[in-house]
Short mmCIF file of C-alpha atoms and ligand atoms in Angstrom, two decimals:
data_model
loop_
_atom_site.label_atom_id
_atom_site.label_comp_id
_atom_site.label_asym_id
_atom_site.label_seq_id
_atom_site.Cartn_x
_atom_site.Cartn_y
_atom_site.Cartn_z
CA MET A 1 53.19 83.69 85.21
CA VAL A 2 53.98 82.78 88.82
CA PHE A 3 56.03 85.96 89.05
CA HIS A 4 53.11 88.13 87.80
CA LYS A 5 50.69 86.55 90.31
CA GLY A 6 53.20 87.15 93.10
CA ALA A 7 53.78 90.73 92.04
CA SER A 8 50.09 91.62 91.88
CA LEU A 9 49.49 90.00 95.27
CA LEU A 10 52.34 92.06 96.64
CA THR A 11 50.85 95.28 95.20
CA LYS A 12 47.51 94.47 96.87
CA LEU A 13 49.21 93.68 100.19
CA ARG A 14 51.23 96.90 100.04
CA SER A 15 48.12 99.08 99.59
CA ARG A 16 46.28 97.23 102.37
CA ALA A 17 49.32 97.60 104.62
CA VAL A 18 49.15 101.38 104.30
CA GLN A 19 45.65 101.19 105.85
CA GLN A 20 46.38 98.35 108.31
CA PRO A 21 49.77 98.90 110.06
CA GLY A 22 49.61 95.37 111.51
CA LEU A 23 50.11 93.97 108.02
CA ARG A 24 53.38 95.83 107.45
CA ASN A 25 55.69 93.24 108.93
CA TYR A 26 54.00 90.55 106.89
CA VAL A 27 54.44 92.63 103.72
CA ARG A 28 58.13 93.15 104.54
CA TRP A 29 58.52 89.38 104.99
CA PHE A 30 56.69 88.75 101.74
CA GLN A 31 58.88 91.28 99.95
CA VAL A 32 62.09 89.53 100.87
CA GLN A 33 60.65 86.14 100.00
CA THR A 34 59.54 87.15 96.50
CA SER A 35 62.10 85.83 94.05
CA SER A 36 62.07 88.99 91.92
CA GLU A 37 62.96 91.10 94.97
CA VAL A 38 66.06 89.12 95.78
CA ASP A 39 67.04 88.51 92.20
CA LEU A 40 69.45 91.06 90.73
CA HIS A 41 68.61 90.20 87.14
CA SER A 42 64.90 90.94 87.64
CA GLN A 43 65.72 94.20 89.40
CA LEU A 44 67.83 95.29 86.44
CA LYS A 45 65.15 94.29 83.96
CA GLU A 46 62.78 96.70 85.71
CA LEU A 47 65.33 99.53 85.88
CA ILE A 48 66.74 99.43 82.36
CA PRO A 49 63.79 100.88 80.38
CA GLU A 50 63.52 103.94 82.64
CA GLN A 51 67.28 104.62 82.41
CA GLN A 52 67.16 104.21 78.62
CA GLU A 53 64.43 106.84 78.51
CA ARG A 54 66.46 109.11 80.78
CA LEU A 55 69.49 108.94 78.47
CA LYS A 56 67.32 109.55 75.40
CA LYS A 57 65.81 112.66 77.03
CA LEU A 58 69.23 113.92 78.13
CA ARG A 59 70.55 113.60 74.62
CA SER A 60 67.52 115.11 72.83
CA GLU A 61 67.05 118.04 75.26
CA HIS A 62 70.66 118.86 76.19
CA GLY A 63 72.83 117.21 73.55
CA LYS A 64 74.39 120.53 72.43
CA VAL A 65 75.23 121.92 75.92
CA GLN A 66 78.98 122.58 76.29
CA LEU A 67 80.92 120.95 79.12
CA GLY A 68 84.08 123.09 78.91
CA ASN A 69 86.90 123.97 76.56
CA ILE A 70 89.59 121.59 75.43
CA THR A 71 93.04 123.17 75.66
CA VAL A 72 96.35 122.14 74.16
CA ASP A 73 97.54 121.40 77.72
CA MET A 74 94.75 118.85 78.13
CA VAL A 75 95.63 117.11 74.87
CA LEU A 76 99.32 116.98 75.81
CA GLY A 77 98.63 116.29 79.49
CA GLY A 78 96.95 112.91 79.41
CA MET A 79 93.44 114.40 79.01
CA ARG A 80 93.42 115.63 82.66
CA GLY A 81 90.28 117.60 83.43
CA MET A 82 88.61 116.67 80.15
CA THR A 83 85.08 115.43 80.70
CA GLY A 84 84.61 112.72 78.12
CA LEU A 85 83.02 109.60 79.58
CA LEU A 86 79.64 108.48 80.89
CA TRP A 87 80.14 106.36 84.06
CA GLU A 88 77.06 105.74 86.17
CA THR A 89 78.32 103.64 89.06
CA SER A 90 80.53 106.16 90.87
CA LEU A 91 81.72 109.77 90.80
CA LEU A 92 85.01 111.20 92.10
CA ASP A 93 85.18 114.61 93.71
CA PRO A 94 88.76 116.00 93.86
CA GLU A 95 88.31 117.23 97.43
CA GLU A 96 85.95 114.72 98.93
CA GLY A 97 86.88 111.48 97.12
CA ILE A 98 84.72 108.71 95.71
CA ARG A 99 80.97 108.27 96.02
CA PHE A 100 79.44 104.98 94.95
CA ARG A 101 76.00 105.78 93.49
CA GLY A 102 76.01 108.90 95.65
CA LEU A 103 77.25 107.23 98.85
CA SER A 104 80.59 108.07 100.46
CA ILE A 105 82.77 105.33 101.93
CA PRO A 106 81.65 105.99 105.55
CA GLU A 107 78.01 105.97 104.34
CA CYS A 108 78.59 102.61 102.63
CA GLN A 109 80.16 101.31 105.83
CA ASN A 110 77.00 102.35 107.70
CA LEU A 111 74.38 101.34 105.19
CA LEU A 112 75.54 98.25 103.33
CA PRO A 113 74.85 94.86 104.95
CA ALA A 114 77.77 93.29 106.80
CA ALA A 115 78.71 89.69 107.67
CA LYS A 116 78.29 90.54 111.35
CA SER A 117 76.57 93.47 113.04
CA GLY A 118 78.71 96.62 112.86
CA GLY A 119 81.25 94.90 110.61
CA GLU A 120 82.71 95.93 107.25
CA PRO A 121 80.40 96.06 104.19
CA LEU A 122 79.97 92.96 102.06
CA PRO A 123 81.33 93.56 98.53
CA GLU A 124 78.26 91.79 97.10
CA GLY A 125 76.20 94.59 98.64
CA LEU A 126 78.32 97.15 96.83
CA LEU A 127 77.90 95.25 93.56
CA TRP A 128 74.12 95.39 94.07
CA LEU A 129 74.32 99.10 94.88
CA LEU A 130 76.51 99.86 91.81
CA LEU A 131 74.19 97.96 89.53
CA THR A 132 70.82 99.16 90.82
CA GLY A 133 71.55 102.43 92.61
CA LYS A 134 69.73 100.99 95.63
CA VAL A 135 71.04 99.86 99.01
CA PRO A 136 70.25 96.13 99.19
CA THR A 137 68.70 94.28 102.10
CA LYS A 138 70.67 91.52 103.85
CA GLU A 139 68.40 88.97 102.13
CA GLN A 140 69.22 90.39 98.72
CA VAL A 141 72.94 90.30 99.50
CA ASP A 142 72.73 86.74 100.83
CA SER A 143 70.94 85.70 97.67
CA LEU A 144 73.66 87.33 95.56
CA SER A 145 76.40 85.66 97.66
CA LYS A 146 74.74 82.33 96.94
CA GLU A 147 74.42 83.07 93.25
CA LEU A 148 78.12 83.97 93.06
CA ARG A 149 79.06 80.74 94.87
CA ASN A 150 76.91 78.77 92.40
CA ARG A 151 78.76 80.33 89.48
CA ALA A 152 82.22 79.77 90.97
CA THR A 153 83.40 76.79 88.95
CA VAL A 154 86.60 77.27 87.00
CA PRO A 155 87.22 74.97 84.02
CA ASP A 156 90.34 72.80 84.25
CA HIS A 157 92.01 74.28 81.18
CA VAL A 158 92.33 77.61 83.05
CA TYR A 159 94.66 76.04 85.62
CA LYS A 160 96.61 74.31 82.85
CA THR A 161 97.02 77.60 81.00
CA ILE A 162 98.38 79.30 84.13
CA ASP A 163 100.63 76.30 84.82
CA ALA A 164 102.23 76.77 81.39
CA LEU A 165 103.77 80.01 82.70
CA PRO A 166 107.01 80.05 84.73
CA ILE A 167 106.19 79.92 88.43
CA ASP A 168 107.93 83.24 88.99
CA ALA A 169 106.04 85.08 86.21
CA HIS A 170 104.53 88.17 87.76
CA PRO A 171 101.27 87.34 89.57
CA MET A 172 99.41 89.90 87.43
CA THR A 173 100.63 88.13 84.27
CA GLN A 174 99.40 84.82 85.65
CA PHE A 175 96.10 86.35 86.74
CA ALA A 176 95.39 88.12 83.43
CA THR A 177 96.31 84.92 81.57
CA GLY A 178 93.80 83.02 83.71
CA VAL A 179 91.12 85.59 82.86
CA MET A 180 91.84 85.21 79.15
CA ALA A 181 91.54 81.45 79.54
CA LEU A 182 88.13 81.93 81.22
CA GLN A 183 87.01 83.83 78.14
CA VAL A 184 86.21 80.63 76.20
CA GLN A 185 83.02 80.33 78.25
CA SER A 186 81.71 83.79 77.20
CA GLU A 187 77.93 83.78 76.74
CA PHE A 188 78.12 87.18 75.03
CA GLN A 189 80.43 85.90 72.36
CA LYS A 190 78.22 82.85 71.73
CA ALA A 191 75.07 84.97 71.60
CA TYR A 192 76.71 87.47 69.24
CA GLU A 193 77.78 84.67 66.91
CA LYS A 194 74.14 83.48 66.87
CA GLY A 195 73.00 86.99 65.89
CA ILE A 196 71.48 88.33 69.14
CA HIS A 197 69.45 91.55 68.77
CA LYS A 198 71.30 94.61 70.16
CA SER A 199 68.47 95.36 72.61
CA LYS A 200 69.35 92.11 74.36
CA TYR A 201 73.14 92.62 74.63
CA TRP A 202 72.97 93.40 78.31
CA GLU A 203 71.64 89.93 79.23
CA PRO A 204 74.67 87.79 78.18
CA THR A 205 76.87 90.66 79.43
CA PHE A 206 75.20 90.28 82.81
CA GLU A 207 75.74 86.49 82.69
CA ASP A 208 79.43 86.85 81.81
CA SER A 209 79.98 89.59 84.36
CA LEU A 210 78.52 87.65 87.27
CA SER A 211 80.37 84.48 86.30
CA LEU A 212 83.62 86.40 85.89
CA ILE A 213 83.27 88.17 89.26
CA ALA A 214 82.39 84.82 90.90
CA GLN A 215 85.39 83.00 89.41
CA LEU A 216 88.07 85.63 89.88
CA PRO A 217 88.80 84.83 93.56
CA ILE A 218 89.34 81.18 92.59
CA VAL A 219 91.77 82.07 89.78
CA ALA A 220 93.49 84.68 91.96
CA SER A 221 93.93 82.33 94.92
CA TYR A 222 95.15 79.58 92.58
CA VAL A 223 97.93 81.94 91.44
CA TYR A 224 98.78 82.76 95.07
CA ARG A 225 98.86 79.15 96.28
CA ARG A 226 100.77 78.07 93.15
CA MET A 227 103.46 80.70 93.66
CA TYR A 228 103.83 80.81 97.42
CA LYS A 229 102.24 77.71 99.01
CA ASN A 230 103.60 74.80 96.93
CA GLY A 231 100.43 74.65 94.86
CA GLN A 232 98.27 73.49 97.79
CA VAL A 233 94.89 74.83 96.73
CA ILE A 234 92.13 75.48 99.28
CA PRO A 235 88.59 74.82 98.01
CA MET A 236 85.86 77.41 98.36
CA HIS A 237 83.80 77.39 101.55
CA ASP A 238 80.19 76.45 100.77
CA SER A 239 78.54 79.16 102.84
CA LEU A 240 81.00 82.05 103.22
CA ASP A 241 80.45 85.39 101.47
CA PHE A 242 82.58 86.67 98.59
CA GLY A 243 85.26 88.55 100.60
CA GLY A 244 85.41 85.97 103.42
CA ASN A 245 85.73 83.16 100.90
CA PHE A 246 88.49 84.93 99.01
CA ALA A 247 90.55 85.33 102.20
CA HIS A 248 89.76 81.68 103.04
CA MET A 249 90.94 80.38 99.66
CA LEU A 250 94.13 82.39 99.93
CA GLY A 251 94.70 80.60 103.27
CA PHE A 252 93.53 83.19 105.81
CA ASP A 253 90.80 82.20 108.26
CA ASP A 254 91.40 84.88 110.89
CA PRO A 255 88.01 86.66 111.13
CA ALA A 256 89.83 90.05 111.22
CA MET A 257 91.60 89.26 107.93
CA GLN A 258 88.23 88.27 106.41
CA GLU A 259 86.79 91.60 107.55
CA LEU A 260 89.80 93.37 106.02
CA MET A 261 89.21 91.57 102.74
CA ARG A 262 85.54 92.65 102.69
CA LEU A 263 86.60 96.28 103.26
CA TYR A 264 89.50 95.99 100.79
CA VAL A 265 87.37 94.64 97.96
CA THR A 266 84.61 97.19 98.61
CA ILE A 267 86.85 100.27 98.56
CA HIS A 268 88.97 99.17 95.57
CA SER A 269 85.97 98.25 93.42
CA ASP A 270 85.32 101.45 91.49
CA HIS A 271 86.84 104.92 91.07
CA GLU A 272 84.70 106.51 88.36
CA GLY A 273 85.52 105.90 84.68
CA GLY A 274 88.71 107.74 83.81
CA ASN A 275 91.28 105.72 85.73
CA VAL A 276 93.47 103.54 83.55
CA SER A 277 91.86 100.17 84.36
CA ALA A 278 88.20 101.30 84.22
CA HIS A 279 88.77 103.38 81.10
CA THR A 280 90.58 100.50 79.39
CA GLY A 281 87.79 98.06 80.25
CA HIS A 282 85.18 100.51 78.99
CA LEU A 283 87.11 101.28 75.78
CA VAL A 284 87.68 97.64 74.89
CA ALA A 285 84.09 96.77 75.70
CA SER A 286 82.88 99.57 73.43
CA ALA A 287 84.06 97.43 70.49
CA LEU A 288 81.57 94.82 71.82
CA SER A 289 84.42 92.70 73.15
CA ASP A 290 82.91 90.51 75.86
CA PRO A 291 83.47 91.14 79.62
CA TYR A 292 86.34 88.62 79.85
CA LEU A 293 88.30 90.27 77.01
CA SER A 294 87.52 93.75 78.33
CA PHE A 295 88.44 92.96 81.90
CA ALA A 296 91.68 91.20 80.94
CA ALA A 297 92.66 94.39 79.10
CA ALA A 298 91.77 96.43 82.18
CA LEU A 299 94.01 94.22 84.32
CA ASN A 300 96.96 94.91 82.03
CA GLY A 301 96.50 98.63 82.72
CA LEU A 302 96.15 98.00 86.42
CA ALA A 303 99.51 96.20 86.34
CA GLY A 304 101.36 99.46 85.66
CA PRO A 305 103.35 101.02 88.57
CA LEU A 306 101.65 104.42 88.27
CA HIS A 307 98.28 102.70 88.69
CA GLY A 308 97.46 99.46 90.58
CA LEU A 309 101.00 98.16 90.87
CA ALA A 310 101.71 101.08 93.21
CA ASN A 311 100.40 98.94 96.10
CA GLN A 312 103.26 96.48 95.50
CA GLU A 313 105.72 99.35 95.11
CA VAL A 314 104.67 100.92 98.40
CA LEU A 315 105.34 97.82 100.50
CA LEU A 316 108.60 97.06 98.73
CA TRP A 317 109.63 100.71 99.28
CA ILE A 318 108.66 100.54 102.98
CA LYS A 319 110.62 97.33 103.36
CA SER A 320 113.63 98.97 101.75
CA VAL A 321 113.32 101.84 104.26
CA VAL A 322 113.28 99.29 107.09
CA GLY A 323 116.20 97.40 105.53
CA GLU A 324 118.29 100.54 105.42
CA CYS A 325 117.13 102.50 108.49
CA GLY A 326 115.38 99.93 110.74
CA GLU A 327 111.73 99.63 111.81
CA ASN A 328 111.92 102.54 114.24
CA VAL A 329 113.33 104.95 111.68
CA SER A 330 113.30 108.60 112.85
CA LYS A 331 111.39 111.25 110.92
CA GLU A 332 114.68 112.91 109.99
CA ASP A 333 115.97 109.69 108.42
CA LEU A 334 112.64 109.17 106.70
CA LYS A 335 112.94 112.59 105.12
CA LYS A 336 116.44 111.73 103.87
CA TYR A 337 115.13 108.47 102.41
CA VAL A 338 112.29 110.27 100.59
CA TRP A 339 114.77 112.76 99.12
CA LYS A 340 117.08 109.91 98.10
CA THR A 341 114.18 108.31 96.24
CA LEU A 342 113.24 111.56 94.49
CA ASN A 343 116.85 112.41 93.64
CA SER A 344 117.27 109.02 91.96
CA GLY A 345 114.48 109.98 89.55
CA LYS A 346 111.74 107.85 91.07
CA VAL A 347 108.31 108.72 92.42
CA VAL A 348 107.30 108.22 96.05
CA PRO A 349 104.77 105.41 95.63
CA GLY A 350 101.38 105.82 97.29
CA PHE A 351 101.36 109.61 97.10
CA GLY A 352 99.73 111.83 94.51
CA HIS A 353 96.73 111.39 92.25
CA GLY A 354 95.45 112.30 88.80
CA VAL A 355 92.17 113.75 90.15
CA LEU A 356 92.18 113.80 93.98
CA ARG A 357 93.53 116.93 95.68
CA LYS A 358 93.12 115.80 99.30
CA THR A 359 93.90 112.64 101.28
CA ASP A 360 92.14 109.71 99.63
CA PRO A 361 89.17 108.59 101.82
CA ARG A 362 90.19 105.02 100.97
CA TYR A 363 93.46 105.78 102.76
CA THR A 364 91.56 107.24 105.72
CA CYS A 365 89.25 104.25 106.17
CA GLN A 366 92.21 101.85 106.02
CA ARG A 367 93.98 104.02 108.62
CA GLU A 368 90.87 103.78 110.82
CA PHE A 369 90.90 99.98 110.39
CA ALA A 370 94.59 99.94 111.45
CA LEU A 371 93.94 102.18 114.46
CA LYS A 372 91.25 99.72 115.57
CA HIS A 373 93.05 96.43 114.85
CA LEU A 374 96.82 97.00 114.74
CA PRO A 375 97.67 100.35 116.40
CA GLU A 376 101.05 99.10 117.66
CA ASP A 377 102.27 97.56 114.40
CA PRO A 378 105.67 99.12 113.59
CA LEU A 379 104.97 99.31 109.86
CA PHE A 380 101.64 101.03 110.50
CA LYS A 381 103.54 103.58 112.65
CA LEU A 382 105.98 104.06 109.80
CA VAL A 383 103.08 104.66 107.36
CA SER A 384 101.66 107.22 109.85
CA ASN A 385 105.01 109.00 109.96
CA LEU A 386 105.15 109.08 106.17
CA TYR A 387 101.78 110.87 106.22
CA GLU A 388 103.54 113.70 108.10
CA VAL A 389 106.88 113.60 106.29
CA VAL A 390 106.08 113.10 102.57
CA PRO A 391 103.51 115.82 101.68
CA PRO A 392 105.70 118.84 102.63
CA ILE A 393 108.58 117.37 100.60
CA LEU A 394 106.40 116.80 97.55
CA LEU A 395 105.05 120.34 97.88
CA ASP A 396 108.67 121.59 97.98
CA LEU A 397 109.19 120.07 94.52
CA GLY A 398 106.77 122.68 93.26
CA LYS A 399 105.21 120.54 90.54
CA VAL A 400 103.24 117.83 92.35
CA LYS A 401 99.53 118.68 92.19
CA ASN A 402 98.49 116.43 95.06
CA PRO A 403 101.02 115.68 97.80
CA TRP A 404 98.60 113.52 99.83
CA PRO A 405 98.49 109.72 100.19
CA ASN A 406 96.31 107.59 97.96
CA VAL A 407 94.67 104.18 98.50
CA ASP A 408 97.92 102.28 97.85
CA ALA A 409 99.89 104.05 100.58
CA HIS A 410 98.09 102.00 103.21
CA SER A 411 96.84 98.66 101.90
CA GLY A 412 100.16 96.77 102.03
CA VAL A 413 100.87 97.18 105.74
CA LEU A 414 97.41 95.84 106.62
CA LEU A 415 97.83 92.75 104.47
CA ASN A 416 101.41 92.27 105.69
CA TYR A 417 100.21 92.41 109.32
CA TYR A 418 97.80 89.48 108.74
CA GLY A 419 100.46 87.38 107.02
CA LEU A 420 99.89 88.18 103.35
CA THR A 421 103.47 89.39 103.01
CA GLU A 422 104.13 88.77 99.32
CA ALA A 423 104.03 92.33 97.95
CA ARG A 424 104.28 91.28 94.28
CA TYR A 425 100.86 89.67 94.69
CA TYR A 426 99.03 92.76 95.97
CA THR A 427 97.84 94.13 92.63
CA VAL A 428 95.93 90.88 92.02
CA LEU A 429 93.76 91.74 95.05
CA PHE A 430 93.12 95.16 93.52
CA GLY A 431 92.20 93.38 90.25
CA VAL A 432 89.63 91.09 91.87
CA SER A 433 88.05 94.15 93.48
CA ARG A 434 88.08 96.31 90.37
CA ALA A 435 86.07 93.73 88.42
CA ILE A 436 83.00 94.71 90.48
CA GLY A 437 83.01 98.32 89.28
CA ILE A 438 84.12 97.66 85.70
CA CYS A 439 81.57 94.87 85.15
CA ALA A 440 78.72 96.79 86.78
CA GLN A 441 79.30 99.71 84.41
CA LEU A 442 79.81 97.38 81.47
CA ILE A 443 76.34 95.91 81.95
CA TRP A 444 74.96 99.45 81.85
CA ASP A 445 77.10 100.28 78.78
CA ARG A 446 75.26 97.53 76.93
CA ALA A 447 71.85 98.28 78.46
CA LEU A 448 72.13 101.95 77.47
CA GLY A 449 73.52 101.10 74.03
CA LEU A 450 76.65 103.25 74.52
CA PRO A 451 78.60 103.57 71.27
CA LEU A 452 82.09 102.62 70.11
CA GLU A 453 84.61 104.88 71.82
CA ARG A 454 86.70 106.76 69.26
CA PRO A 455 88.12 110.15 70.27
CA LYS A 456 89.96 112.32 67.74
CA SER A 457 93.74 112.51 67.84
CA VAL A 458 95.97 115.13 66.20
CA THR A 459 99.67 115.55 65.41
CA MET A 460 102.07 118.18 66.79
CA GLU A 461 102.03 119.76 63.34
CA TRP A 462 98.24 119.99 63.43
CA LEU A 463 98.37 121.63 66.88
CA GLU A 464 101.08 124.13 65.79
CA LYS A 465 99.04 125.15 62.72
CA HIS A 466 95.83 125.35 64.72
CA CYS A 467 97.47 127.54 67.38
CA LYS A 468 99.03 129.84 64.75
CA LYS A 469 95.60 130.33 63.17
CA ALA A 470 93.99 130.93 66.56
CA ALA A 471 96.63 133.58 67.41
N1 NMX B 1 106.45 111.33 93.77
C1 NMX B 1 107.28 112.07 92.97
N2 NMX B 1 106.82 112.84 91.99
C2 NMX B 1 105.51 112.91 91.80
C3 NMX B 1 104.58 112.21 92.62
C4 NMX B 1 105.10 111.40 93.62
N3 NMX B 1 104.32 110.64 94.42
N4 NMX B 1 103.33 112.50 92.21
C5 NMX B 1 103.45 113.32 91.15
N5 NMX B 1 104.76 113.57 90.90
C6 NMX B 1 105.34 114.35 89.82
C7 NMX B 1 104.96 113.72 88.49
O1 NMX B 1 105.82 112.62 88.21
C8 NMX B 1 105.11 114.88 87.54
O2 NMX B 1 106.49 115.07 87.30
P1 NMX B 1 107.06 115.46 85.83
O3 NMX B 1 106.35 116.71 85.47
O4 NMX B 1 108.51 115.61 86.03
O5 NMX B 1 106.66 114.35 84.91
C9 NMX B 1 104.63 116.07 88.40
O6 NMX B 1 104.75 115.63 89.78
C10 NMX B 1 103.17 116.45 88.17
O7 NMX B 1 102.36 115.29 88.31
P2 NMX B 1 100.85 115.42 88.83
O8 NMX B 1 100.10 116.27 87.87
O9 NMX B 1 100.85 115.87 90.24
O10 NMX B 1 100.36 113.92 88.83
P3 NMX B 1 99.81 113.06 87.61
O11 NMX B 1 98.33 113.29 87.50
O12 NMX B 1 100.60 113.27 86.38
O13 NMX B 1 100.10 111.58 88.11
C11 NMX B 1 100.22 109.85 89.71
C12 NMX B 1 99.37 110.99 89.17
C13 NMX B 1 99.35 109.05 90.65
C14 NMX B 1 100.65 108.94 88.55
C15 NMX B 1 101.44 110.41 90.43
O14 NMX B 1 101.04 111.18 91.53
C16 NMX B 1 102.41 109.33 90.90
O15 NMX B 1 103.27 108.92 90.10
N6 NMX B 1 102.29 108.84 92.19
C17 NMX B 1 103.10 107.75 92.66
C18 NMX B 1 102.56 106.42 92.10
C19 NMX B 1 101.25 106.04 92.75
O16 NMX B 1 101.09 106.09 93.96
N7 NMX B 1 100.28 105.64 91.93
C20 NMX B 1 99.02 105.13 92.44
C21 NMX B 1 97.81 105.98 92.11
C22 NMX B 1 96.55 105.35 92.67
N8 NMX B 1 96.19 104.10 92.01
O17 NMX B 1 96.00 103.15 92.68
O18 NMX B 1 96.11 104.03 90.79
C1 MLT B 2 92.01 104.14 91.04
O1 MLT B 2 91.46 103.65 92.03
O2 MLT B 2 91.69 103.79 89.89
C2 MLT B 2 93.15 105.11 91.25
O3 MLT B 2 92.96 105.88 92.39
C3 MLT B 2 93.52 105.90 90.04
C4 MLT B 2 92.54 106.91 89.52
O4 MLT B 2 91.42 107.09 90.00
O5 MLT B 2 92.93 107.59 88.54
#
């Protein structure tokens, strides 16, 4: 009732403001003070019906339009190039890289609210953008920061569950175990057991998603402090934003490291729907598994060395270069080291991509951050030299489709510079970030009523027969 009165007053003020310019500032003030304007849940409630209509129209008017041919190569080649998923929050162009709701990374850096003027974007702002398709105001982002802090209480049994694992269990194992332990609080599961109507699925999904995103930095920093800092946990700061607080709880209060964390979480959040972690989360959620179950599954995909674990592999590889050739390794020796890696049947971590065919813009923006904050760092210089040395070698192999660096080629040296030197931990940071994209899409999966995912598989025999017939 109060909301409706507020909304109709706002409508009147808006129309009067068009005629009386003096009123505009007042209207702007009123807009940011209205609870529905700063409340993400209310914004979504308004958006969902129109997007449901849009999907219905798309299906009824264009449901039979073809999107391309499926070839045997695609079936045998990990479904590369097969368009098969709806993913609203971001879209990846092979040449240009990722766009979050239509915005490139530099555009997000310019448009999304920052902790300080001209600083890196706040990940909460990106979450708002991914969910609503709209660039939020600073007030909206502050309100979301506060909401996330309010939800950031982790039940005691989660710590006990993690503590049951050996201290040297891989950080991703500890982290995913913590997420599974969080699952007992799922609102979606409770609502489903009570028989919630399918039109309402998105609401407990929203609740779970926001709580999960809010609690992940606490679980992640618990794992870090348990493994590397004698279990001395640092409590959450009561006014810092999401990225700043995460750095703080890990033990880093240098403002530059907090800025790095904001940028890091923002750029790792989402990479359309086909990557292993996003696709896994989406697939598991399509069985109406709740956000905790779905995201834990996604984390297990992220923990593979061809996907998120590559950030660990890159720093370990760079350190092995330094161990063997020294920090000031020449380009000639670097080339030899790259060939040695390839000749021993391994990949060069941090290079190549399943979709991208140019340098990853997430690499470029981290390089810009390094040029600004740590231009003289020897490991940054080594990474810069690899940018020159590796692509021609990969091209020489004649089979690598993209010889350019990806996001993981750069992140480790930045973290290492600010003192987060434990490479085995790096994929956990990727995991905390990826929750933002996966959960945002998951809320829309439920709001749009997307169905169970169940593609058709075939055997080699089936393919052979099919191809014979086709010939
Ligand atoms: N070093 C050596 N060989 C490579 C590399 C690389 N960096 N990238 C691709 N290849 C090989 C690949 O192993 C394959 O060889 P084979 O036919 O003998 O199996 C061949 O080149 C063709 O692969 P592509 O079609 O170019 O790449 P694909 O789409 O299959 O795989 C990656 C993409 C990312 C898995 C692959 O480029 C790779 O293994 N890169 C290194 C690991 C890495 O950095 N992963 C992180 C990706 C980003 N992320 O965060 O998830
Ligand atoms: C990602 O961020 O998920 C990776 O770049 C992998 C991908 O997009 O396939």
